[in-house]
Amino acid sequence: MGILIGVIIVLFVLGSMMALKPNGIDQRLDNLRMTARHLQLNPKLVTCPDWIKGRDNEYGRGMMGQYCLVLENTQLPHTRYQVIDGQWRPDSSFVDTTKDDIKLNIPSAIRSTQSSPDIAIKKTNFSLDKVPLDLPVSIEPSVKGLLTKANSIIIYWEDIAYVRPSTNPKYQQKAIESDLLVLKANLEKWALQMQKTTAK
C-alpha cells in the first residue's frame, strides 16, 4: 500500500512539472524573440494598434509582435504604413486627403486646445508608397504595418505565425537569424529612403 501511495505522489509531482514546461510553439517563439533581441530588433508583444487589421481581420483586435529598430543619428518623419497586396501603402486614416494631402487629421478635442486651428502641419512622408516588402516568405505574409517616428522604425507582424506549423510548415530553427537579418536590413533600407526624401 505504501508503494502505491509513493508511486501516485511521484506521478503527481512529474505531472505538475510537465505542466509547467512550455509547449513547442512557446519555445520556438521565445527563441525567435531572443534572437531578435540579440540583433537589436527590440521585440515586444503589444495590443494590435487600432489602425492595423489584427485577429479575424478586424482593426485593433488581438495581440501583435512589435519589432523596433533604433537608429542613432537619424531623424525620421512621423508616419505609418499598412500592407496592401505585398506593398507598403500610407495609412489613409493618418492623412486628410480632402485637403490636398498637406495636413494630418487632428481630432477636434486636440484642435480645440491649439491656439490656431489652422496650424500648418508637415505633409506626411510617401517615400515608401508602393514599395514591395521583399521579406522572407516565412515573415512577409504576417507583416501588418510600419511606423516611423524620431529615430525609430517599427514593424508590426504576427510573429507567432512564423513558429506555428500550420502557418509556417517549413520552419527551421537555423533559419531564424538569417530571416531576421533580412528584416533588419530592410528596416535600415526603408529608414534611409525616408530620410533621403525628408532631407530634399
PDB file of C-alpha atoms in Angstrom:
ATOM      1  CA  MET A   1       0.000   0.000   0.000  1.00  0.00           C
ATOM      2  CA  GLY A   2       2.845   2.387   0.850  1.00  0.00           C
ATOM      3  CA  ILE A   3       4.462   1.689  -2.553  1.00  0.00           C
ATOM      4  CA  LEU A   4       1.235   2.582  -4.349  1.00  0.00           C
ATOM      5  CA  ILE A   5       0.959   5.908  -2.483  1.00  0.00           C
ATOM      6  CA  GLY A   6       4.630   6.626  -3.271  1.00  0.00           C
ATOM      7  CA  VAL A   7       4.061   5.955  -6.995  1.00  0.00           C
ATOM      8  CA  ILE A   8       0.974   8.220  -7.019  1.00  0.00           C
ATOM      9  CA  ILE A   9       2.931  11.046  -5.359  1.00  0.00           C
ATOM     10  CA  VAL A  10       5.808  10.692  -7.848  1.00  0.00           C
ATOM     11  CA  LEU A  11       3.378  10.716 -10.799  1.00  0.00           C
ATOM     12  CA  PHE A  12       1.619  13.787  -9.368  1.00  0.00           C
ATOM     13  CA  VAL A  13       4.913  15.674  -8.990  1.00  0.00           C
ATOM     14  CA  LEU A  14       6.065  14.693 -12.505  1.00  0.00           C
ATOM     15  CA  GLY A  15       2.703  15.738 -13.961  1.00  0.00           C
ATOM     16  CA  SER A  16       2.949  19.152 -12.273  1.00  0.00           C
ATOM     17  CA  MET A  17       6.477  19.635 -13.618  1.00  0.00           C
ATOM     18  CA  MET A  18       5.405  18.695 -17.152  1.00  0.00           C
ATOM     19  CA  ALA A  19       2.502  21.159 -16.961  1.00  0.00           C
ATOM     20  CA  LEU A  20       4.939  23.968 -16.161  1.00  0.00           C
ATOM     21  CA  LYS A  21       7.132  23.210 -19.164  1.00  0.00           C
ATOM     22  CA  PRO A  22       6.296  25.491 -22.138  1.00  0.00           C
ATOM     23  CA  ASN A  23       4.944  23.791 -25.251  1.00  0.00           C
ATOM     24  CA  GLY A  24       6.878  23.568 -28.518  1.00  0.00           C
ATOM     25  CA  ILE A  25       5.362  26.693 -30.104  1.00  0.00           C
ATOM     26  CA  ASP A  26       6.119  28.798 -27.000  1.00  0.00           C
ATOM     27  CA  GLN A  27       9.717  27.572 -27.031  1.00  0.00           C
ATOM     28  CA  ARG A  28      10.080  28.436 -30.729  1.00  0.00           C
ATOM     29  CA  LEU A  29       8.560  31.888 -30.183  1.00  0.00           C
ATOM     30  CA  ASP A  30      10.880  32.534 -27.246  1.00  0.00           C
ATOM     31  CA  ASN A  31      13.848  31.545 -29.414  1.00  0.00           C
ATOM     32  CA  LEU A  32      12.675  33.888 -32.206  1.00  0.00           C
ATOM     33  CA  ARG A  33      12.315  36.840 -29.834  1.00  0.00           C
ATOM     34  CA  MET A  34      15.637  36.156 -28.084  1.00  0.00           C
ATOM     35  CA  THR A  35      17.379  36.118 -31.475  1.00  0.00           C
ATOM     36  CA  ALA A  36      15.611  39.359 -32.432  1.00  0.00           C
ATOM     37  CA  ARG A  37      16.748  40.950 -29.163  1.00  0.00           C
ATOM     38  CA  HIS A  38      20.318  39.822 -29.874  1.00  0.00           C
ATOM     39  CA  LEU A  39      20.063  41.563 -33.284  1.00  0.00           C
ATOM     40  CA  GLN A  40      18.796  44.769 -31.604  1.00  0.00           C
ATOM     41  CA  LEU A  41      15.300  44.489 -33.058  1.00  0.00           C
ATOM     42  CA  ASN A  42      13.750  45.040 -29.593  1.00  0.00           C
ATOM     43  CA  PRO A  43      10.735  42.694 -29.829  1.00  0.00           C
ATOM     44  CA  LYS A  44       7.597  43.253 -27.751  1.00  0.00           C
ATOM     45  CA  LEU A  45       4.155  41.709 -27.619  1.00  0.00           C
ATOM     46  CA  VAL A  46       1.636  44.569 -27.812  1.00  0.00           C
ATOM     47  CA  THR A  47      -2.069  45.107 -28.297  1.00  0.00           C
ATOM     48  CA  CYS A  48      -2.812  45.429 -32.002  1.00  0.00           C
ATOM     49  CA  PRO A  49      -2.918  49.166 -32.878  1.00  0.00           C
ATOM     50  CA  ASP A  50      -6.341  50.434 -33.953  1.00  0.00           C
ATOM     51  CA  TRP A  51      -5.077  51.267 -37.465  1.00  0.00           C
ATOM     52  CA  ILE A  52      -3.881  47.693 -38.181  1.00  0.00           C
ATOM     53  CA  LYS A  53      -6.011  44.675 -39.037  1.00  0.00           C
ATOM     54  CA  GLY A  54      -5.402  42.078 -36.349  1.00  0.00           C
ATOM     55  CA  ARG A  55      -7.160  38.853 -35.422  1.00  0.00           C
ATOM     56  CA  ASP A  56     -10.092  37.885 -37.657  1.00  0.00           C
ATOM     57  CA  ASN A  57      -9.049  40.728 -39.989  1.00  0.00           C
ATOM     58  CA  GLU A  58     -10.560  43.315 -37.617  1.00  0.00           C
ATOM     59  CA  TYR A  59      -8.838  46.600 -36.787  1.00  0.00           C
ATOM     60  CA  GLY A  60      -7.149  46.713 -33.388  1.00  0.00           C
ATOM     61  CA  ARG A  61      -8.073  43.164 -32.387  1.00  0.00           C
ATOM     62  CA  GLY A  62      -5.749  40.745 -30.623  1.00  0.00           C
ATOM     63  CA  MET A  63      -2.037  40.882 -29.887  1.00  0.00           C
ATOM     64  CA  MET A  64       0.816  41.582 -32.270  1.00  0.00           C
ATOM     65  CA  GLY A  65       4.602  41.413 -32.335  1.00  0.00           C
ATOM     66  CA  GLN A  66       6.258  44.838 -32.432  1.00  0.00           C
ATOM     67  CA  TYR A  67       9.911  44.862 -33.517  1.00  0.00           C
ATOM     68  CA  CYS A  68      11.630  48.226 -33.171  1.00  0.00           C
ATOM     69  CA  LEU A  69      14.971  49.211 -34.666  1.00  0.00           C
ATOM     70  CA  VAL A  70      16.517  52.327 -33.116  1.00  0.00           C
ATOM     71  CA  LEU A  71      18.861  54.161 -35.474  1.00  0.00           C
ATOM     72  CA  GLU A  72      21.345  56.538 -33.887  1.00  0.00           C
ATOM     73  CA  ASN A  73      21.884  59.951 -35.526  1.00  0.00           C
ATOM     74  CA  THR A  74      18.729  59.508 -37.618  1.00  0.00           C
ATOM     75  CA  GLN A  75      15.615  61.662 -37.760  1.00  0.00           C
ATOM     76  CA  LEU A  76      12.579  60.019 -39.342  1.00  0.00           C
ATOM     77  CA  PRO A  77       9.183  61.574 -40.088  1.00  0.00           C
ATOM     78  CA  HIS A  78       6.203  60.506 -38.022  1.00  0.00           C
ATOM     79  CA  THR A  79       4.264  58.329 -40.430  1.00  0.00           C
ATOM     80  CA  ARG A  80       2.684  54.906 -40.724  1.00  0.00           C
ATOM     81  CA  TYR A  81       2.082  52.371 -43.468  1.00  0.00           C
ATOM     82  CA  GLN A  82      -0.125  49.331 -43.962  1.00  0.00           C
ATOM     83  CA  VAL A  83       0.494  46.303 -46.156  1.00  0.00           C
ATOM     84  CA  ILE A  84      -1.764  46.070 -49.211  1.00  0.00           C
ATOM     85  CA  ASP A  85      -1.038  43.463 -51.906  1.00  0.00           C
ATOM     86  CA  GLY A  86       2.523  42.927 -50.675  1.00  0.00           C
ATOM     87  CA  GLN A  87       3.385  46.654 -50.808  1.00  0.00           C
ATOM     88  CA  TRP A  88       3.627  49.468 -48.290  1.00  0.00           C
ATOM     89  CA  ARG A  89       0.766  51.952 -48.553  1.00  0.00           C
ATOM     90  CA  PRO A  90       0.378  55.062 -46.369  1.00  0.00           C
ATOM     91  CA  ASP A  91      -2.314  54.682 -43.722  1.00  0.00           C
ATOM     92  CA  SER A  92      -5.249  56.554 -45.278  1.00  0.00           C
ATOM     93  CA  SER A  93      -6.727  57.461 -41.884  1.00  0.00           C
ATOM     94  CA  PHE A  94      -3.495  59.235 -40.948  1.00  0.00           C
ATOM     95  CA  VAL A  95      -3.760  61.816 -43.763  1.00  0.00           C
ATOM     96  CA  ASP A  96      -6.627  64.150 -44.613  1.00  0.00           C
ATOM     97  CA  THR A  97      -6.904  63.523 -48.358  1.00  0.00           C
ATOM     98  CA  THR A  98      -9.765  66.032 -48.776  1.00  0.00           C
ATOM     99  CA  LYS A  99      -7.395  68.984 -48.372  1.00  0.00           C
ATOM    100  CA  ASP A 100      -4.670  68.320 -50.972  1.00  0.00           C
ATOM    101  CA  ASP A 101      -2.711  65.989 -48.663  1.00  0.00           C
ATOM    102  CA  ILE A 102      -0.914  68.745 -46.763  1.00  0.00           C
ATOM    103  CA  LYS A 103      -2.451  68.357 -43.311  1.00  0.00           C
ATOM    104  CA  LEU A 104      -2.815  65.483 -40.890  1.00  0.00           C
ATOM    105  CA  ASN A 105      -6.197  64.653 -39.417  1.00  0.00           C
ATOM    106  CA  ILE A 106      -6.349  66.269 -35.983  1.00  0.00           C
ATOM    107  CA  PRO A 107      -9.183  65.185 -33.672  1.00  0.00           C
ATOM    108  CA  SER A 108     -11.428  68.099 -32.674  1.00  0.00           C
ATOM    109  CA  ALA A 109     -10.514  67.639 -28.991  1.00  0.00           C
ATOM    110  CA  ILE A 110      -6.864  68.295 -29.795  1.00  0.00           C
ATOM    111  CA  ARG A 111      -7.671  71.022 -32.322  1.00  0.00           C
ATOM    112  CA  SER A 112      -9.617  72.991 -29.696  1.00  0.00           C
ATOM    113  CA  THR A 113      -6.565  73.173 -27.426  1.00  0.00           C
ATOM    114  CA  GLN A 114      -4.377  74.687 -30.157  1.00  0.00           C
ATOM    115  CA  SER A 115      -4.023  78.465 -30.264  1.00  0.00           C
ATOM    116  CA  SER A 116      -4.650  78.435 -34.001  1.00  0.00           C
ATOM    117  CA  PRO A 117      -6.971  75.784 -35.511  1.00  0.00           C
ATOM    118  CA  ASP A 118      -5.327  76.277 -38.921  1.00  0.00           C
ATOM    119  CA  ILE A 119      -1.869  75.376 -37.651  1.00  0.00           C
ATOM    120  CA  ALA A 120       0.314  74.125 -40.505  1.00  0.00           C
ATOM    121  CA  ILE A 121       1.460  70.541 -40.193  1.00  0.00           C
ATOM    122  CA  LYS A 122       4.098  68.920 -42.368  1.00  0.00           C
ATOM    123  CA  LYS A 123       2.973  66.738 -45.214  1.00  0.00           C
ATOM    124  CA  THR A 124       3.248  63.055 -44.442  1.00  0.00           C
ATOM    125  CA  ASN A 125       6.083  61.081 -45.994  1.00  0.00           C
ATOM    126  CA  PHE A 126       5.084  58.985 -49.025  1.00  0.00           C
ATOM    127  CA  SER A 127       8.572  57.726 -49.885  1.00  0.00           C
ATOM    128  CA  LEU A 128       7.640  54.073 -49.249  1.00  0.00           C
ATOM    129  CA  ASP A 129       4.348  54.195 -51.142  1.00  0.00           C
ATOM    130  CA  LYS A 130       4.064  51.057 -53.334  1.00  0.00           C
ATOM    131  CA  VAL A 131       7.490  49.777 -52.220  1.00  0.00           C
ATOM    132  CA  PRO A 132       7.361  45.945 -52.101  1.00  0.00           C
ATOM    133  CA  LEU A 133       8.032  44.297 -48.748  1.00  0.00           C
ATOM    134  CA  ASP A 134      10.660  41.952 -50.219  1.00  0.00           C
ATOM    135  CA  LEU A 135      10.920  39.922 -46.993  1.00  0.00           C
ATOM    136  CA  PRO A 136      11.458  36.173 -46.472  1.00  0.00           C
ATOM    137  CA  VAL A 137       8.379  34.098 -47.325  1.00  0.00           C
ATOM    138  CA  SER A 138       8.212  32.943 -43.703  1.00  0.00           C
ATOM    139  CA  ILE A 139       7.811  36.558 -42.493  1.00  0.00           C
ATOM    140  CA  GLU A 140       6.116  38.553 -45.275  1.00  0.00           C
ATOM    141  CA  PRO A 141       2.551  37.121 -45.021  1.00  0.00           C
ATOM    142  CA  SER A 142       2.434  38.018 -41.303  1.00  0.00           C
ATOM    143  CA  VAL A 143       3.532  41.661 -41.645  1.00  0.00           C
ATOM    144  CA  LYS A 144       0.743  44.165 -40.966  1.00  0.00           C
ATOM    145  CA  GLY A 145       2.164  47.667 -40.551  1.00  0.00           C
ATOM    146  CA  LEU A 146       5.112  50.023 -40.237  1.00  0.00           C
ATOM    147  CA  LEU A 147       5.503  53.074 -38.021  1.00  0.00           C
ATOM    148  CA  THR A 148       8.318  55.609 -38.005  1.00  0.00           C
ATOM    149  CA  LYS A 149       8.978  58.357 -35.513  1.00  0.00           C
ATOM    150  CA  ALA A 150      12.038  60.197 -34.212  1.00  0.00           C
ATOM    151  CA  ASN A 151      14.924  57.719 -34.612  1.00  0.00           C
ATOM    152  CA  SER A 152      12.848  54.520 -34.610  1.00  0.00           C
ATOM    153  CA  ILE A 153      11.345  52.333 -37.303  1.00  0.00           C
ATOM    154  CA  ILE A 154       8.814  49.828 -36.007  1.00  0.00           C
ATOM    155  CA  ILE A 155       7.317  46.856 -37.821  1.00  0.00           C
ATOM    156  CA  TYR A 156       4.152  45.129 -36.645  1.00  0.00           C
ATOM    157  CA  TRP A 157       3.729  41.465 -37.528  1.00  0.00           C
ATOM    158  CA  GLU A 158       2.178  38.289 -36.177  1.00  0.00           C
ATOM    159  CA  ASP A 159       5.469  36.710 -35.165  1.00  0.00           C
ATOM    160  CA  ILE A 160       3.686  33.679 -33.728  1.00  0.00           C
ATOM    161  CA  ALA A 161       2.726  32.734 -37.310  1.00  0.00           C
ATOM    162  CA  TYR A 162       6.463  32.317 -38.004  1.00  0.00           C
ATOM    163  CA  VAL A 163       6.713  29.452 -35.491  1.00  0.00           C
ATOM    164  CA  ARG A 164       3.358  27.709 -35.971  1.00  0.00           C
ATOM    165  CA  PRO A 165       3.433  24.535 -38.085  1.00  0.00           C
ATOM    166  CA  SER A 166       0.067  25.453 -39.654  1.00  0.00           C
ATOM    167  CA  THR A 167       1.300  28.825 -40.972  1.00  0.00           C
ATOM    168  CA  ASN A 168       4.996  28.008 -41.499  1.00  0.00           C
ATOM    169  CA  PRO A 169       5.301  24.281 -42.234  1.00  0.00           C
ATOM    170  CA  LYS A 170       8.919  24.758 -43.392  1.00  0.00           C
ATOM    171  CA  TYR A 171      10.031  26.268 -40.052  1.00  0.00           C
ATOM    172  CA  GLN A 172      13.708  25.666 -39.341  1.00  0.00           C
ATOM    173  CA  GLN A 173      15.388  26.989 -36.227  1.00  0.00           C
ATOM    174  CA  LYS A 174      18.647  27.581 -38.104  1.00  0.00           C
ATOM    175  CA  ALA A 175      16.844  29.994 -40.489  1.00  0.00           C
ATOM    176  CA  ILE A 176      15.685  32.377 -37.732  1.00  0.00           C
ATOM    177  CA  GLU A 177      18.806  34.522 -37.616  1.00  0.00           C
ATOM    178  CA  SER A 178      19.158  34.834 -41.394  1.00  0.00           C
ATOM    179  CA  ASP A 179      15.457  35.734 -41.779  1.00  0.00           C
ATOM    180  CA  LEU A 180      15.690  38.366 -39.040  1.00  0.00           C
ATOM    181  CA  LEU A 181      18.870  39.783 -40.588  1.00  0.00           C
ATOM    182  CA  VAL A 182      16.949  40.293 -43.857  1.00  0.00           C
ATOM    183  CA  LEU A 183      14.179  42.011 -41.883  1.00  0.00           C
ATOM    184  CA  LYS A 184      16.710  44.274 -40.136  1.00  0.00           C
ATOM    185  CA  ALA A 185      18.448  45.141 -43.429  1.00  0.00           C
ATOM    186  CA  ASN A 186      15.093  46.113 -44.959  1.00  0.00           C
ATOM    187  CA  LEU A 187      14.185  48.283 -41.979  1.00  0.00           C
ATOM    188  CA  GLU A 188      17.523  50.096 -42.351  1.00  0.00           C
ATOM    189  CA  LYS A 189      16.965  50.486 -46.104  1.00  0.00           C
ATOM    190  CA  TRP A 190      13.428  51.872 -45.655  1.00  0.00           C
ATOM    191  CA  ALA A 191      14.597  54.284 -42.960  1.00  0.00           C
ATOM    192  CA  LEU A 192      17.401  55.545 -45.213  1.00  0.00           C
ATOM    193  CA  GLN A 193      14.942  56.000 -48.090  1.00  0.00           C
ATOM    194  CA  MET A 194      12.627  58.040 -45.844  1.00  0.00           C
ATOM    195  CA  GLN A 195      15.483  60.117 -44.506  1.00  0.00           C
ATOM    196  CA  LYS A 196      16.706  60.973 -48.026  1.00  0.00           C
ATOM    197  CA  THR A 197      13.213  62.055 -49.079  1.00  0.00           C
ATOM    198  CA  THR A 198      12.774  64.181 -45.961  1.00  0.00           C
ATOM    199  CA  ALA A 199      16.148  65.885 -46.500  1.00  0.00           C
ATOM    200  CA  LYS A 200      15.187  67.057 -50.017  1.00  0.00           C
TER     201      LYS A 200
END
